Coordinates of C-alpha atoms and ligand atoms in Angstrom, one line a residue:
X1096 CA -13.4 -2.5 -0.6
X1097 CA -12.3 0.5 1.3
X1098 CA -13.8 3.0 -0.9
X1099 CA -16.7 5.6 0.0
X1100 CA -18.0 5.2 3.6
X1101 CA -15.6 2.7 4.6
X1102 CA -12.5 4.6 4.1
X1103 CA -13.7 7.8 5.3
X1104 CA -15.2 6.2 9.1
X1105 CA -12.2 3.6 8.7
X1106 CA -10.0 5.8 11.5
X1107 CA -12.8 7.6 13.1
X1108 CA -13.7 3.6 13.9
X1109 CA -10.4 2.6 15.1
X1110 CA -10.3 5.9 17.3
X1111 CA -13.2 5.2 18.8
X1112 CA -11.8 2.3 20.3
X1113 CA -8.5 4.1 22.1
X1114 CA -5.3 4.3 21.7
X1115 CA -3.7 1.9 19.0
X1116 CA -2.2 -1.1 20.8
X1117 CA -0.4 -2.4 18.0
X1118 CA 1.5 0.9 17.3
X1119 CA 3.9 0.7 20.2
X1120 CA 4.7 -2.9 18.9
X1121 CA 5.7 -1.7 15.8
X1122 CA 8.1 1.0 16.3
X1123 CA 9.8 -1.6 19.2
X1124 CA 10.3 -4.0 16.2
X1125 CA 11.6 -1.4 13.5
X1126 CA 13.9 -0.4 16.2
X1127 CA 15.7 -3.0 15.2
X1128 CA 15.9 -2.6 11.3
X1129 CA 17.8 0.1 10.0
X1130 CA 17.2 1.7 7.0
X1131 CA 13.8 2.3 5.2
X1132 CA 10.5 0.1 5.8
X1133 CA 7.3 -0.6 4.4
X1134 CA 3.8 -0.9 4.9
X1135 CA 1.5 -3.2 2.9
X1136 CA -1.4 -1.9 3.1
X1137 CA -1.4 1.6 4.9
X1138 CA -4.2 2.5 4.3
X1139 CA -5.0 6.1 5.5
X1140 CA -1.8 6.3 7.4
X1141 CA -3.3 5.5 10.5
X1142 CA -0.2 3.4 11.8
X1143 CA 2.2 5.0 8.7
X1144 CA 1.8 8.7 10.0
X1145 CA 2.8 8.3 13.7
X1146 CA 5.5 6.4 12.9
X1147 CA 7.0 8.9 10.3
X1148 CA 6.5 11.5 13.1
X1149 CA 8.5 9.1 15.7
X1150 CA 10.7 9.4 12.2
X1151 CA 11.3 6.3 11.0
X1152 CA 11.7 6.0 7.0
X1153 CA 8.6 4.3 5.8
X1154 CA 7.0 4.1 2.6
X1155 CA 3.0 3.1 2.0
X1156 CA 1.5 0.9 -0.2
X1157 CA -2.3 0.0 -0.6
X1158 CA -5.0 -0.6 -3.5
X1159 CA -7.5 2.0 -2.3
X1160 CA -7.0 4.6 -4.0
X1161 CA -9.6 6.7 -1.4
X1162 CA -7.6 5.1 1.5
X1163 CA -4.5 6.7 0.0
X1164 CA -5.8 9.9 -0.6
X1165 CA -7.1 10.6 3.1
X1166 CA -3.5 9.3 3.9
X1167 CA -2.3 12.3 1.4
X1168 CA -4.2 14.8 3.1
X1169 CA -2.9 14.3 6.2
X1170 CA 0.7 14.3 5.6
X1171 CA 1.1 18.1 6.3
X1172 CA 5.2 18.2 5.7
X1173 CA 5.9 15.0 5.3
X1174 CA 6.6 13.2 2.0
X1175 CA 6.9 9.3 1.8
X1176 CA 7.0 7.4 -1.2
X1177 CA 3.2 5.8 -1.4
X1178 CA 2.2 3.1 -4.0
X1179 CA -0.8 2.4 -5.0
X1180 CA -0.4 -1.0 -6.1
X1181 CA -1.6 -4.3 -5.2
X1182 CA 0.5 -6.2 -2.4
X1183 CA -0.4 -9.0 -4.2
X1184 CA 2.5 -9.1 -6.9
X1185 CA 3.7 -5.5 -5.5
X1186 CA 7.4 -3.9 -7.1
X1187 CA 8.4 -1.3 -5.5
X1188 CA 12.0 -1.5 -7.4
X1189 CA 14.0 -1.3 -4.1
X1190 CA 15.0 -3.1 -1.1
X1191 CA 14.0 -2.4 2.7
X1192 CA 15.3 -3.4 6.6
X1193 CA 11.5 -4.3 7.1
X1194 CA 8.0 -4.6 5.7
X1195 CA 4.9 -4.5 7.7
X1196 CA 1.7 -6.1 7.3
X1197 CA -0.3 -4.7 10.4
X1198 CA -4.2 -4.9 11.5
X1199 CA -5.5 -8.0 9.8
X1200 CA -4.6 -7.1 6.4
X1201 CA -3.1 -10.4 5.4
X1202 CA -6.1 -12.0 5.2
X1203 CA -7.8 -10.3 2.4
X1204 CA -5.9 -11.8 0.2
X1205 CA -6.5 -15.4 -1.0
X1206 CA -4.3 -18.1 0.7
X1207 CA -3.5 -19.5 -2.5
X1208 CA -1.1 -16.1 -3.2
X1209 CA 0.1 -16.2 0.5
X1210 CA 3.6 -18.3 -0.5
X1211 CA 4.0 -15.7 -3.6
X1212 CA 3.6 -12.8 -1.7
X1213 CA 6.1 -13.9 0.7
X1214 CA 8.8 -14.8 -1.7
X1215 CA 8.3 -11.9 -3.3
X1216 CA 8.6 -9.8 0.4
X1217 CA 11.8 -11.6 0.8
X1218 CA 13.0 -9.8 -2.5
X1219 CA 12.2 -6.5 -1.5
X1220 CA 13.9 -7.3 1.8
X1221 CA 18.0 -6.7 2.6
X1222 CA 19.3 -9.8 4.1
X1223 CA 18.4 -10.2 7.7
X1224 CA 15.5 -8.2 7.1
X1225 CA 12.3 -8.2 9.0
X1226 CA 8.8 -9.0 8.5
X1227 CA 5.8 -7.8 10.8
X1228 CA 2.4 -9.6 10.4
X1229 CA -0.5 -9.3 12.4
X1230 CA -3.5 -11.5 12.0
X1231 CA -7.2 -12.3 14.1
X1232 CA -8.8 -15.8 15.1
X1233 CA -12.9 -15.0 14.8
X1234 CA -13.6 -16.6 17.3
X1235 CA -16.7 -15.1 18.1
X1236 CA -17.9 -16.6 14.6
X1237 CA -16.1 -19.5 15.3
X1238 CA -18.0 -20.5 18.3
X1239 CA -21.3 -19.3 17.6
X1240 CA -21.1 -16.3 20.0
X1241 CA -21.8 -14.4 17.1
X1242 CA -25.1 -15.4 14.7
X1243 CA -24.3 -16.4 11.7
X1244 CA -26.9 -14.1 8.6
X1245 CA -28.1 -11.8 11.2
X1246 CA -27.1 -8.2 11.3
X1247 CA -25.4 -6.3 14.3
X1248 CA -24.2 -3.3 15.5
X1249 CA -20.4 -3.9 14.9
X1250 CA -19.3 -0.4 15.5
X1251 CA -21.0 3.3 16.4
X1252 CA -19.3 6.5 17.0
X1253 CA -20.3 10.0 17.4
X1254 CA -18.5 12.2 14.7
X1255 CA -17.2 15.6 15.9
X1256 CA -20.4 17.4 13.7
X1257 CA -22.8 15.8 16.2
X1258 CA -23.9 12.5 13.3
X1259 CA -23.7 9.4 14.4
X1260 CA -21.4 6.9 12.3
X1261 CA -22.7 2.9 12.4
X1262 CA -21.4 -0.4 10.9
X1263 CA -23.7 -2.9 10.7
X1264 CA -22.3 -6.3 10.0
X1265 CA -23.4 -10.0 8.9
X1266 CA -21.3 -12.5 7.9
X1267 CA -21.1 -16.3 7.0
X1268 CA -18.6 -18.9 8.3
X1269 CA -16.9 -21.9 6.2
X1270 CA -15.0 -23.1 9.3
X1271 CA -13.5 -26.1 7.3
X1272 CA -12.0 -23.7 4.7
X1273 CA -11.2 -21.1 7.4
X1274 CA -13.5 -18.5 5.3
X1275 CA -15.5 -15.5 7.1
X1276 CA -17.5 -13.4 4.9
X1277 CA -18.4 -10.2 6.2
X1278 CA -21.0 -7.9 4.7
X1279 CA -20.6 -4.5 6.2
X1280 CA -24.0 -1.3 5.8
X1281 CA -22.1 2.2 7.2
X1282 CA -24.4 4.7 7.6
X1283 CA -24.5 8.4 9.0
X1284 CA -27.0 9.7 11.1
X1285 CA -28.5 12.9 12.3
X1286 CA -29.8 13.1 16.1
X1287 CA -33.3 12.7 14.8
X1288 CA -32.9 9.4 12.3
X1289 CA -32.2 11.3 8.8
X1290 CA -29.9 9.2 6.7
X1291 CA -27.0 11.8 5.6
X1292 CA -25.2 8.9 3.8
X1293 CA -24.5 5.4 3.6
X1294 CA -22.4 2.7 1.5
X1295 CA -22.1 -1.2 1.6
X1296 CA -18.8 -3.3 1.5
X1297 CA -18.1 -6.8 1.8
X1298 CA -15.1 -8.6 2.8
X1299 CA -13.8 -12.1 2.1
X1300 CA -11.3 -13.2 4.8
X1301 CA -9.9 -15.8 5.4
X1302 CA -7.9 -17.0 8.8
X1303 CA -5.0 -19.1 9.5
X1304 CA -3.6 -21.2 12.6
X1305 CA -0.6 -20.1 14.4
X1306 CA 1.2 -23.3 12.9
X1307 CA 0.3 -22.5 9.1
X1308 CA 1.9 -19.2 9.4
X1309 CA 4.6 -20.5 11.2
X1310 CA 5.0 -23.1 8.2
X1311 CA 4.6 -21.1 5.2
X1312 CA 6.9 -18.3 6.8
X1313 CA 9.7 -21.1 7.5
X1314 CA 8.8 -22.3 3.7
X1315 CA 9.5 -18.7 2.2
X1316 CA 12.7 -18.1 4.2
X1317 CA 12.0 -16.8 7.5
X1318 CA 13.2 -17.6 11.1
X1319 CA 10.1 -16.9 13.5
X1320 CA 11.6 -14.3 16.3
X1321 CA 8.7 -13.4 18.4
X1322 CA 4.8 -14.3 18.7
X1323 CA 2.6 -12.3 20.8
X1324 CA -1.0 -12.5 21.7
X1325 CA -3.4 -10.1 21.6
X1326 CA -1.1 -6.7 20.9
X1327 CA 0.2 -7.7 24.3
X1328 CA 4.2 -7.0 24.6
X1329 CA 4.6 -9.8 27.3
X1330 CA 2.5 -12.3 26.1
X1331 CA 3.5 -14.8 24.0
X1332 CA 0.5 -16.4 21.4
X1333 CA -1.7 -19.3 23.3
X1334 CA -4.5 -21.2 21.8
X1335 CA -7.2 -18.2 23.5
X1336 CA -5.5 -15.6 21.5
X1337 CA -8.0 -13.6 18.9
X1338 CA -4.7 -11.5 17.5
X1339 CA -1.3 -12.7 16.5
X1340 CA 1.5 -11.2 16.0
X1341 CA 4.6 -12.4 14.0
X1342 CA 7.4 -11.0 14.3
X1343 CA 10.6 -12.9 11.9
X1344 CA 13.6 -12.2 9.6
X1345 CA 14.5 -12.7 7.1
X1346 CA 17.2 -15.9 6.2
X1347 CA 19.7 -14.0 4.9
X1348 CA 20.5 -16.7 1.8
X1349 CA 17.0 -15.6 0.7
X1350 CA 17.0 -12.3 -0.1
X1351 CA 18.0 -11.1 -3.3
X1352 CA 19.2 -7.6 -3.7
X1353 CA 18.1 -5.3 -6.8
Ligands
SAM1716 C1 -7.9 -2.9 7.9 S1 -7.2 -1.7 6.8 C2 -5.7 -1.3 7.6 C3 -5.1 0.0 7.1 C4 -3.8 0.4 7.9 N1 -2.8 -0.6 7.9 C5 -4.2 0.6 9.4 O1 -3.8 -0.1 10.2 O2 -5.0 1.5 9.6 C6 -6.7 -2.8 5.4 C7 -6.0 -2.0 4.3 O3 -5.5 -2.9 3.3 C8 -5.8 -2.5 2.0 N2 -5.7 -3.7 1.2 C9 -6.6 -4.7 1.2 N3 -6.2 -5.6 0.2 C10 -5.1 -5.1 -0.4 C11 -4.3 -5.5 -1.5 N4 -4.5 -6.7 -2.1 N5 -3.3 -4.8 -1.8 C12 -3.0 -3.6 -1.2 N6 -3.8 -3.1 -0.2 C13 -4.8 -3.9 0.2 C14 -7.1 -1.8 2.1 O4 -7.3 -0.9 1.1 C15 -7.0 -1.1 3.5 O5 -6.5 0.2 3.3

C-alpha cells in the first residue's frame, strides 16, 4: 500500500483536485498548540511541507517507505525529524502540543487497534495537548450510487510530460461491519494508448459514525472541541456529511510525560 504508482501519482491526484481544503484547517488548529507537532501518516509531505513553510515544528511519520522518500526529496532546506514507523504501536521517544491524523488515514488501520493507538497518542501528547483526525462516510458505496465489483474511473489527470495518469477503482461493501474494500489499477498513458507503466493496490477501510469516534475519543482521554463537516470552517458535522473532522485535547490527567 502506497508503494510504486500509488505513491508517485498520490499528490499529482490530490492536485488535480485544487487547492487542499483541509490545510487551512490545520494550521488554524496548531495555532493553538505550541511547541512541536506530528503527523501520522505524512506521507509525501503533501500537508507536512506547507506547513513547515508556514513554520510550524512538525515531525512526519508513515510506513511507506516510497511515500517518505518523495517527502525527502522535496524538503529542499528543511530538515524534520521523519519516522518511518507504523502508527500502529509508533514511539517516537518524545512528547508534542499536537498530533495530526489528516485525509482519511485513520481508517486503514483496524478498529480493533483504534483504542491502543489512542492511548498511546495521549503518551506522546503534553497535557492539554491536541489531537486532529479527519475521517470520510462512503456514502456513495453506502447507498448504492456507486456499483459495487465494477470498475470506474476514480481519478485522471494529465501529467506535466503530456501522459495521462488514471485510477481505476472497484470495491466491495460490508455495511454491517462498516468495511469498504477498495481495489485500485493506476496506469500511465501516452496520447495514443501505450501503457508506459502501471501498479495495483488495494485498501481495506473501514468507517466509523460520528458517535463511535466521539466515544472511543472520550474513552481514551479526550474532550471533543470542534466537529466540522466536509473541510468546511463554519460548519459543524450533520448526518449529510462525507468528511469529519475532529478536532479535541487532550484531558490533561491523561498524559504522561517521558
Ligand atoms: C491518504 S495518504 C495521506 C498522506 C498525507 N497525510 C496527505 O494528506 O497527503 C495515507 C498515508 O498513510 C500512510 N499509512 C497507512 N497506514 C499506515 C500505518 N499503519 N502507519 C503509518 N502510516 C500509514 C500511507 O503510507 C500514506 O502515506
Amino acid at each position: 500500500m502506497y508503494d510504486q504508482l500509488e505513491a508517485d501519482l498520490h499528490d499529482t491526484f490530490w492536485a488535480a483536485e485544487g487547492a487542499s481544503a483541509e490545510l487551512p484547517l490545520i494550521e488554524k488548529f496548531l495555532g493553538q498548540y505550541p511547541g512541536t507537532s506530528l503527523e501520522l501518516g505524512c506521507g509525501s509531505g503533501r500537508l507536512l511541507l506547507p506547513l513547515l513553510g508556514e513554520g510550524f515544528f512538525m515531525e512526519g511519520l508513515d510506513n511507506s517507505a516510497d511515500m517518505l522518500r518523495l517527502c525527502r526529496a522535496q524538503l529542499g532546506d528543511m530538515d524534520p525529524v521523519l519516522h518511518h514507523a507504523s502508527m500502529v504501536d509508533f514511539q517516537t521517544g518524545t512528547t508534542y502540543g499536537a498530533i495530526t491524523i489528516p485525509a482519511f488515514t485513520l481508517q486503514f488501520l483496524p478498529p480493533q487497534t483504534i483504542p491502543d493507538l489512542l492511548t498511546n497518542i495521549q503518551h506522546h501528547l503534553h497535557p492539554g495537548g491536541g489531537l486532529y483526525i479527519t475521517t470520510f462516510i462512503p456514502w456513495a458505496e453506502i447507498t448504492g450510487e456507486l456499483n459495487e465489483g465494477e470498475w470506474f474511473l476514480d481519478q485522471e489527470t494529465r501529467l506535466p510530460n503530456g501522459h495521462a495518469a488514471r485510477c481505476h477503482t472497484r470495491f466491495q461493501i460490508k455495511r454491517l461491519s462498516q468495511e469498504l474494500i477498495r481495489e485500485h489499477r493506476y496506469e500511465i498513458r501516452t496520447d495514443d494508448g501505450k501503457l508506459i507503466q502501471s501498479s495495483t493496490s488495494s485498501h481495506h477501510l473501514h468507517w466509523y459514525w460520528p458517535r463511535e469516534m466521539d466515544k472511543l475519543l472520550g474513552e481514551a482521554g479526550f474532550t471533543i472541541e470542534q466537529t466540522l463537516g466536509d473541510f468546511d470552517p463554519d460548519s459543524a458535522c450533520d448526518e449529510n456529511s462525507q468528511i469529519i473532522t475532529l478536532m479535541a485535547r487532550a484531558n490533561d490527567e491523561e498524559s504522561v510525560d517521558y
